[in-house]
mmCIF file of C-alpha atoms in Angstrom:
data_model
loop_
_atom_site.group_PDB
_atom_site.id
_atom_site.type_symbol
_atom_site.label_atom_id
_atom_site.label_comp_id
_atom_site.label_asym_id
_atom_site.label_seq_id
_atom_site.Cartn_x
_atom_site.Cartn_y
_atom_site.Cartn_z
ATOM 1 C CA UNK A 1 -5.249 -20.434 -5.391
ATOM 2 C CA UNK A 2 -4.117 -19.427 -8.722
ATOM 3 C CA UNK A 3 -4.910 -18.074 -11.972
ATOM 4 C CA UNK A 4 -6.741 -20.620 -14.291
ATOM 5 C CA UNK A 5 -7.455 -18.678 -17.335
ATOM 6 C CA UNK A 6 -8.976 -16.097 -18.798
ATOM 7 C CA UNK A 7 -12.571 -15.300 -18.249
ATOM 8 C CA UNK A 8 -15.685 -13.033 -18.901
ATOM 9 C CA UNK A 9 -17.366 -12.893 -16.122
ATOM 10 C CA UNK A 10 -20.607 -14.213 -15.786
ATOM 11 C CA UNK A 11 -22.136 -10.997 -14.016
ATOM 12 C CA UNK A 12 -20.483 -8.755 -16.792
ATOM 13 C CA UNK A 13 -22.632 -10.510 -19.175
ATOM 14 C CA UNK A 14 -25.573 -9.927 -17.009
ATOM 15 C CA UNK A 15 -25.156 -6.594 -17.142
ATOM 16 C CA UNK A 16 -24.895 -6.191 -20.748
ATOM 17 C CA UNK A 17 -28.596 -6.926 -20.896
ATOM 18 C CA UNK A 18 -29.291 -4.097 -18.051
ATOM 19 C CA UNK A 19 -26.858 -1.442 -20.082
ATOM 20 C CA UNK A 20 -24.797 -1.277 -16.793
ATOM 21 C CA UNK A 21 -21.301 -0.790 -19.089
ATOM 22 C CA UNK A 22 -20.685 2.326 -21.583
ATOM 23 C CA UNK A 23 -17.366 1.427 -23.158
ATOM 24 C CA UNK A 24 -17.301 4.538 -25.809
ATOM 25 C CA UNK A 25 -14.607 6.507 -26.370
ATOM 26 C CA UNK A 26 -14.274 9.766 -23.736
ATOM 27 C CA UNK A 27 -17.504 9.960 -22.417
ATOM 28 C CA UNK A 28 -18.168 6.581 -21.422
ATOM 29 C CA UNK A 29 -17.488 4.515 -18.209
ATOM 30 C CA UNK A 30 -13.913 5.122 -16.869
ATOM 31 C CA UNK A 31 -12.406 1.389 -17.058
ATOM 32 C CA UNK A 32 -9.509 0.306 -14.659
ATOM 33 C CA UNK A 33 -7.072 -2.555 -15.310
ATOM 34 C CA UNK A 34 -5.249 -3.969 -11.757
ATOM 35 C CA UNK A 35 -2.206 -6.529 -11.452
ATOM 36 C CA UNK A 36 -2.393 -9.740 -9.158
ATOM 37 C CA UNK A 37 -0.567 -12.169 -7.850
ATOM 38 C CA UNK A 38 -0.837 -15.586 -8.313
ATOM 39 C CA UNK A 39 -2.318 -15.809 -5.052
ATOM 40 C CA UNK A 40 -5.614 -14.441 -6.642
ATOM 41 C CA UNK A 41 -7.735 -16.763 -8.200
ATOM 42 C CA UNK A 42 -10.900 -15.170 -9.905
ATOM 43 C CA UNK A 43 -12.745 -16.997 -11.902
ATOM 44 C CA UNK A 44 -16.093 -16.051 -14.341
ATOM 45 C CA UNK A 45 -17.774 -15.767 -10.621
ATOM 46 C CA UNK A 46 -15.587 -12.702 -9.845
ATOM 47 C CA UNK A 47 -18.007 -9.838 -9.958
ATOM 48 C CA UNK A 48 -15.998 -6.856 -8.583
ATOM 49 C CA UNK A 49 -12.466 -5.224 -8.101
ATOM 50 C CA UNK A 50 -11.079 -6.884 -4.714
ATOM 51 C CA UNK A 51 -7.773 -5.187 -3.409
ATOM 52 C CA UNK A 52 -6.971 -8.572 -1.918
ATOM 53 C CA UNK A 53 -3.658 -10.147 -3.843
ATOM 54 C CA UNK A 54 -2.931 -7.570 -5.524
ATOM 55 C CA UNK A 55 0.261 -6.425 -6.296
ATOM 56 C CA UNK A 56 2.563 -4.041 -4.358
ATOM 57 C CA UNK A 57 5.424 -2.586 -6.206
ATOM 58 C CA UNK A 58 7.890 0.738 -6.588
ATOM 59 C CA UNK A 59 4.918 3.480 -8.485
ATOM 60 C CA UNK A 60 2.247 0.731 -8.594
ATOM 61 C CA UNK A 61 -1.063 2.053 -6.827
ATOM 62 C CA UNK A 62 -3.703 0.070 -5.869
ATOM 63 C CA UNK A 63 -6.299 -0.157 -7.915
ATOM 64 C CA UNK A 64 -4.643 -0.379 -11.125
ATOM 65 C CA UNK A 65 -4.209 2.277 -13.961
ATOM 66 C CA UNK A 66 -7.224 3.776 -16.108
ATOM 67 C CA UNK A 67 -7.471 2.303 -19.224
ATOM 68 C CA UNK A 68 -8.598 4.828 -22.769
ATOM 69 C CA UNK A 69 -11.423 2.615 -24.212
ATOM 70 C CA UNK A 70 -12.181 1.936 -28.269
ATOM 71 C CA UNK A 71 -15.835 3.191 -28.902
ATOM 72 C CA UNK A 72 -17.379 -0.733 -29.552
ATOM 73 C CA UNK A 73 -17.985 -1.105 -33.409
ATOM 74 C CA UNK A 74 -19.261 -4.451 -35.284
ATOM 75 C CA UNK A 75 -17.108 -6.570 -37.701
ATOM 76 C CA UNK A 76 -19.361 -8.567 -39.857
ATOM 77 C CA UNK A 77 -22.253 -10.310 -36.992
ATOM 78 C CA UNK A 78 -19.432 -10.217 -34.365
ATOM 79 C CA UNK A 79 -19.449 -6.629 -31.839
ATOM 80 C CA UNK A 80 -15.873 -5.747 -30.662
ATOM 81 C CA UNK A 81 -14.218 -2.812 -28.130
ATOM 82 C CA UNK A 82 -11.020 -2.635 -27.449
ATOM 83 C CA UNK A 83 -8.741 -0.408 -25.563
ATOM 84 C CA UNK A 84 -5.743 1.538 -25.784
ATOM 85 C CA UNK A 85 -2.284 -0.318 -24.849
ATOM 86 C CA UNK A 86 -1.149 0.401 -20.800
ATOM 87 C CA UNK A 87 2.162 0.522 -19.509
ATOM 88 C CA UNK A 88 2.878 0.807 -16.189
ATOM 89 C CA UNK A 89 5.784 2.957 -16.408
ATOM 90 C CA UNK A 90 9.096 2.858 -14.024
ATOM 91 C CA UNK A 91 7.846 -0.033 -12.337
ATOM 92 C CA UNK A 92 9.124 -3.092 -9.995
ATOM 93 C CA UNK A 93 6.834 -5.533 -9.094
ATOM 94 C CA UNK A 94 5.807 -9.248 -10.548
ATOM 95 C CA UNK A 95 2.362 -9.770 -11.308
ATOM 96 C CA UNK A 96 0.420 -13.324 -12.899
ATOM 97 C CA UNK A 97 -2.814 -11.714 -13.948
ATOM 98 C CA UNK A 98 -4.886 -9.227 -13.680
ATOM 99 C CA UNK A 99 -9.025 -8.276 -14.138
ATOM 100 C CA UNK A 100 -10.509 -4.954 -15.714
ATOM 101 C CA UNK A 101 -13.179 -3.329 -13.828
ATOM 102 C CA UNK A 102 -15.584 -0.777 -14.433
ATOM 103 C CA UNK A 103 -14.602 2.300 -11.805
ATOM 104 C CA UNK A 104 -17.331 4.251 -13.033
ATOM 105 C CA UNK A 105 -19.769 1.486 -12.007
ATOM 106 C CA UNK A 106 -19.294 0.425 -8.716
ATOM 107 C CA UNK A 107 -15.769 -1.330 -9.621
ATOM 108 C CA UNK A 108 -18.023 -4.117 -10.881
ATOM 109 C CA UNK A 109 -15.236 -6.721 -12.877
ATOM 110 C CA UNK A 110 -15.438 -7.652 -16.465
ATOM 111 C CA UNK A 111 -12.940 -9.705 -17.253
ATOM 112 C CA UNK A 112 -10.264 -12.003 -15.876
ATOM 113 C CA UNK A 113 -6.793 -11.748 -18.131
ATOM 114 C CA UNK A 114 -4.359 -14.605 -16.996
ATOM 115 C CA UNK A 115 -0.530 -13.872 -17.902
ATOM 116 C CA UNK A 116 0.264 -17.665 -17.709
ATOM 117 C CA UNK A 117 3.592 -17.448 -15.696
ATOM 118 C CA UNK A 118 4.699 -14.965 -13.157
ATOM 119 C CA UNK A 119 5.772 -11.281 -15.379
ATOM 120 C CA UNK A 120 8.762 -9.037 -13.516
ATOM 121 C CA UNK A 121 9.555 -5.769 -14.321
ATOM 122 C CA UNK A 122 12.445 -4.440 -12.375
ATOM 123 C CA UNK A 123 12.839 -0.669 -12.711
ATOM 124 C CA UNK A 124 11.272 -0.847 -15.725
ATOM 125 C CA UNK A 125 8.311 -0.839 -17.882
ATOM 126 C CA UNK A 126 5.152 -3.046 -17.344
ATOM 127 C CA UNK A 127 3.522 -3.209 -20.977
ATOM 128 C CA UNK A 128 -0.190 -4.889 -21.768
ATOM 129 C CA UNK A 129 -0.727 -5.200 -25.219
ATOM 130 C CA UNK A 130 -4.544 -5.568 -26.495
ATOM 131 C CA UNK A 131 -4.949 -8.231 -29.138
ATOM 132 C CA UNK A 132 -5.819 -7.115 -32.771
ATOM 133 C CA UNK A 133 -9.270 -5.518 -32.606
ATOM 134 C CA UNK A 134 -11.012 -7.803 -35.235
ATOM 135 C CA UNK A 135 -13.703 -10.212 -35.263
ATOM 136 C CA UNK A 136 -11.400 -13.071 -34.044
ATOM 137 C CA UNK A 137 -9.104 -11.294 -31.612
ATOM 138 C CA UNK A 138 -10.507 -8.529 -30.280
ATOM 139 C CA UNK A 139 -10.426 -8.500 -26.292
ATOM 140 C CA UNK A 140 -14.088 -8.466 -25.952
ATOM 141 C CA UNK A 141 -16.179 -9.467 -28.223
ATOM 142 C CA UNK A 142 -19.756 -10.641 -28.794
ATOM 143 C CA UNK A 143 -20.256 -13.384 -31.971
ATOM 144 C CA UNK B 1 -25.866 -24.441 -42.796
ATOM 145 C CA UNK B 2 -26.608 -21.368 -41.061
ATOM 146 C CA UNK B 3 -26.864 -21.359 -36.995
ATOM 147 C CA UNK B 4 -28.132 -18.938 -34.732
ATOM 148 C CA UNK B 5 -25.732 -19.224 -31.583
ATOM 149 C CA UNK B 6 -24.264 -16.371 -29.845
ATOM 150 C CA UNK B 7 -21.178 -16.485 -27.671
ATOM 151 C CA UNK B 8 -19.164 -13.440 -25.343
ATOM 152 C CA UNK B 9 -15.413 -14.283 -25.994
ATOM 153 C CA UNK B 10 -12.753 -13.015 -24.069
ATOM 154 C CA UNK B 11 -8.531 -13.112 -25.593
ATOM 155 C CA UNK B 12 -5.542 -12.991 -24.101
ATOM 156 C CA UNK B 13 -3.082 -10.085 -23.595
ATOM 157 C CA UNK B 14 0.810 -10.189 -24.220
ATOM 158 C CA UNK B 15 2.743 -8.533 -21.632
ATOM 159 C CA UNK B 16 6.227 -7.560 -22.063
ATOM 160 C CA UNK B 17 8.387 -6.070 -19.628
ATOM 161 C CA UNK B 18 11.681 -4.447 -19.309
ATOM 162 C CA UNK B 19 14.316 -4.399 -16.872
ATOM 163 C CA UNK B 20 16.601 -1.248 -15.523
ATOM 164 C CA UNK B 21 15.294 0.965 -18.490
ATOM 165 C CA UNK B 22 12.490 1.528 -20.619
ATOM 166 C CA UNK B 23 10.813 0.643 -24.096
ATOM 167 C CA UNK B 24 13.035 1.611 -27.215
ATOM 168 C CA UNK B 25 11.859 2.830 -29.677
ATOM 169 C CA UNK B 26 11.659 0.097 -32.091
ATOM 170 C CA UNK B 27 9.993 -1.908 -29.087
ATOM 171 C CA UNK B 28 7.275 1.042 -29.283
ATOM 172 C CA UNK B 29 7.356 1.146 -33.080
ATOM 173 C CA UNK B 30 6.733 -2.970 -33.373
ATOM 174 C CA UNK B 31 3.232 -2.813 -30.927
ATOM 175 C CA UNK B 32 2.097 0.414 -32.960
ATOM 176 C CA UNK B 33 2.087 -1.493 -36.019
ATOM 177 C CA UNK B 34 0.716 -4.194 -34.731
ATOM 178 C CA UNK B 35 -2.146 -1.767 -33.792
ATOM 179 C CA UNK B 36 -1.693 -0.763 -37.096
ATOM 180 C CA UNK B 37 -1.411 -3.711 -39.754
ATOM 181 C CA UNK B 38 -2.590 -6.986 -38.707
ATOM 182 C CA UNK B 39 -2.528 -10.254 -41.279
ATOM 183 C CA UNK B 40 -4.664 -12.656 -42.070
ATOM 184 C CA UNK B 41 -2.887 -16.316 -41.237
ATOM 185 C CA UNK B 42 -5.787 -17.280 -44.266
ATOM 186 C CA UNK B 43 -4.695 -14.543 -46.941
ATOM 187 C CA UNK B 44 -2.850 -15.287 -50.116
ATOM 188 C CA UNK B 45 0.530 -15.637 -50.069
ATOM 189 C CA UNK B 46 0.918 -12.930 -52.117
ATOM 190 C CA UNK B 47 -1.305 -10.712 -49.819
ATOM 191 C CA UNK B 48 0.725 -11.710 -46.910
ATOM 192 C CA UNK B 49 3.985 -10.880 -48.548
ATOM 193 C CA UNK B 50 2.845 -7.496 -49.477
ATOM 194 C CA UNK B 51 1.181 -6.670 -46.333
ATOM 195 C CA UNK B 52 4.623 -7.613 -44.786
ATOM 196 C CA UNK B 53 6.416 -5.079 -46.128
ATOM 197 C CA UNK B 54 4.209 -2.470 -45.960
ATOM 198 C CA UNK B 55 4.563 -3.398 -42.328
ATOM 199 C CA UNK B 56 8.382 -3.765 -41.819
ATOM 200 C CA UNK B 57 7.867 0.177 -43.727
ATOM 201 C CA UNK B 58 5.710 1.224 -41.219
ATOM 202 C CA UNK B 59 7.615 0.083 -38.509
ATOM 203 C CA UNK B 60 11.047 1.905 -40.100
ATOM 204 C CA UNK B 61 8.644 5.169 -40.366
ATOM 205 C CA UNK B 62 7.556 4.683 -36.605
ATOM 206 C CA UNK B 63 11.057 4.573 -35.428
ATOM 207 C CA UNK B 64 12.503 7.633 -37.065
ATOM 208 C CA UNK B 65 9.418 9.798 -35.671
ATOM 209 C CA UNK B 66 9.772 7.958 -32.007
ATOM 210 C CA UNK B 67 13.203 8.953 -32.377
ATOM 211 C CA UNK B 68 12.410 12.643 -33.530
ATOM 212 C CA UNK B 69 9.842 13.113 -30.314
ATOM 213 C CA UNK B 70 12.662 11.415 -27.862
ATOM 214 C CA UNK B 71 15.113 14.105 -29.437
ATOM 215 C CA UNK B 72 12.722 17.154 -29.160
ATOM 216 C CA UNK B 73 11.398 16.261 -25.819
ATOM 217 C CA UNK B 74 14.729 16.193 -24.538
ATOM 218 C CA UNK B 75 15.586 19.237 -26.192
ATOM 219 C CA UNK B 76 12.716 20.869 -24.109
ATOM 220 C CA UNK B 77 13.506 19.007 -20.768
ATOM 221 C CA UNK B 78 17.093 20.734 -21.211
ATOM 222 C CA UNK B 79 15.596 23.790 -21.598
ATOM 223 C CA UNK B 80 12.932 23.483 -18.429
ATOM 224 C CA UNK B 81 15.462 22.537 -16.144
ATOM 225 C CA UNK B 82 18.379 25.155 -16.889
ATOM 226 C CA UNK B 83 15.547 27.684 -16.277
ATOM 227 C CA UNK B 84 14.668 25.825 -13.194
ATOM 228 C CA UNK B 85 18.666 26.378 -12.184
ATOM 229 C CA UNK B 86 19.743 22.669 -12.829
ATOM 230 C CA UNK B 87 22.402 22.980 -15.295
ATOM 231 C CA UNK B 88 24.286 19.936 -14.188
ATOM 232 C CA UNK B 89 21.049 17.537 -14.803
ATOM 233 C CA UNK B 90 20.040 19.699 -17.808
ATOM 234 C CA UNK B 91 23.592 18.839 -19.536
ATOM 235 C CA UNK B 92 23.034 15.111 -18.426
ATOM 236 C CA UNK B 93 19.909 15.155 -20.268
ATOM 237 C CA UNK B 94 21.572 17.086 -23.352
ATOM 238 C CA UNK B 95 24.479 14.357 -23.415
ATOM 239 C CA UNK B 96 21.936 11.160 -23.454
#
């Protein structure tokens, strides 16, 4: 039971092709990222938001925080979104991963993010920080 | 040769974390402008060079302003709670 990398999950990719996801800017879906333990172990089969092994922590609340999405845009043949940094501020808790979900939709997952190693904040800030939103980097991205 | 194969691709995050405080300002400053300016590892080396600077100027602008907002949002935090009656805290916050 553990974290083994990140993932897109299968059913997320599914539902591209049934226009289940709106990631635009303000009036799209309202996306949630939640921390997990490494206890958790999703995989691409993870389809939904599960509030099993996830974390428990001084002004963490289950279910995650809401994330501000990047209207998707195209970089040469490759589509991108993105979203806005998080911080989960004033925090103590360690968590090894985490998987974004769409709360608008059900709480139906979309990706898997593994951390790699156990991350602690102690009284302090919890900080995710969204990879370059370019063709090669972007956090999701179709090529 | 041209190919015709599509692929969903997921990347990883960086998470950073602090301990018995919060982010500083240059911490802040540093993941705007990576928001901001990102370089090409197959650029020129002149490119690079001059993308780095512009970057490190960024960053230096980012840090003054952070600064600025910390200072004024104090300044009105003061102000909210001496009208609230908390003098004490408000001259804690004044002092910081």
């Amino acid at each position: 039971m553990a974290f083994t990398g990140d993932f897109m999950c299968t059913s997320f990719k599914q539902e591209l092709m049934t226009a289940t996801h709106d990631f635009t800017t303000s009036t799209g879906d309202s996306f949630k990222l939640a921390l997990y333990t490494n206890s958790a172990s999703f995989t691409a089969a993870t389809t939904a938001y599960t509030a099993t092994n996830e974390v428990t922590g001084t002004n963490y609340t289950a279910t995650g925080a809401a994330l501000t999405n990047v209207t998707p845009t195209t970089s040469g043949t490759t589509a991108l979104t993105d979203f806005a940094d998080l911080t989960f501020s004033n925090v103590t808790l360690t968590a090894r991963g985490a998987i974004i979900y769409n709360d608008t939709k059900a709480d139906r997952a979309v990706v898997v993010l593994d951390f790699t190693e156990d991350k602690t904040a102690t009284a302090g800030d919890f900080v995710i920080t969204f990879p370059t939103a370019d063709a090669s980097n972007a956090i999701i991205r179709i090529a | 040769m041209l190919g015709n194969e599509s692929v969903c691709k997921v990347s990883p995050v960086l998470v950073s974390t602090t301990n018995y405080r919060g982010r500083s300002a240059e911490e802040v400053a540093n993941s705007c402008a990576d928001k901001i300016v990102s370089i090409s590892e197959t650029a020129p080396d002149a490119v690079r060079e001059q993308a780095k600077f512009f970057k490190s100027q960024i960053i230096m602008a980012l840090t003054y302003y952070i600064k600025e907002a910390i200072r004024s949002d104090r300044t009105t935090l003061y102000n909210q709670l001496k009208a609230a009656g908390h003098s004490d805290a408000a001259e804690l916050i004044r002092r910081f």
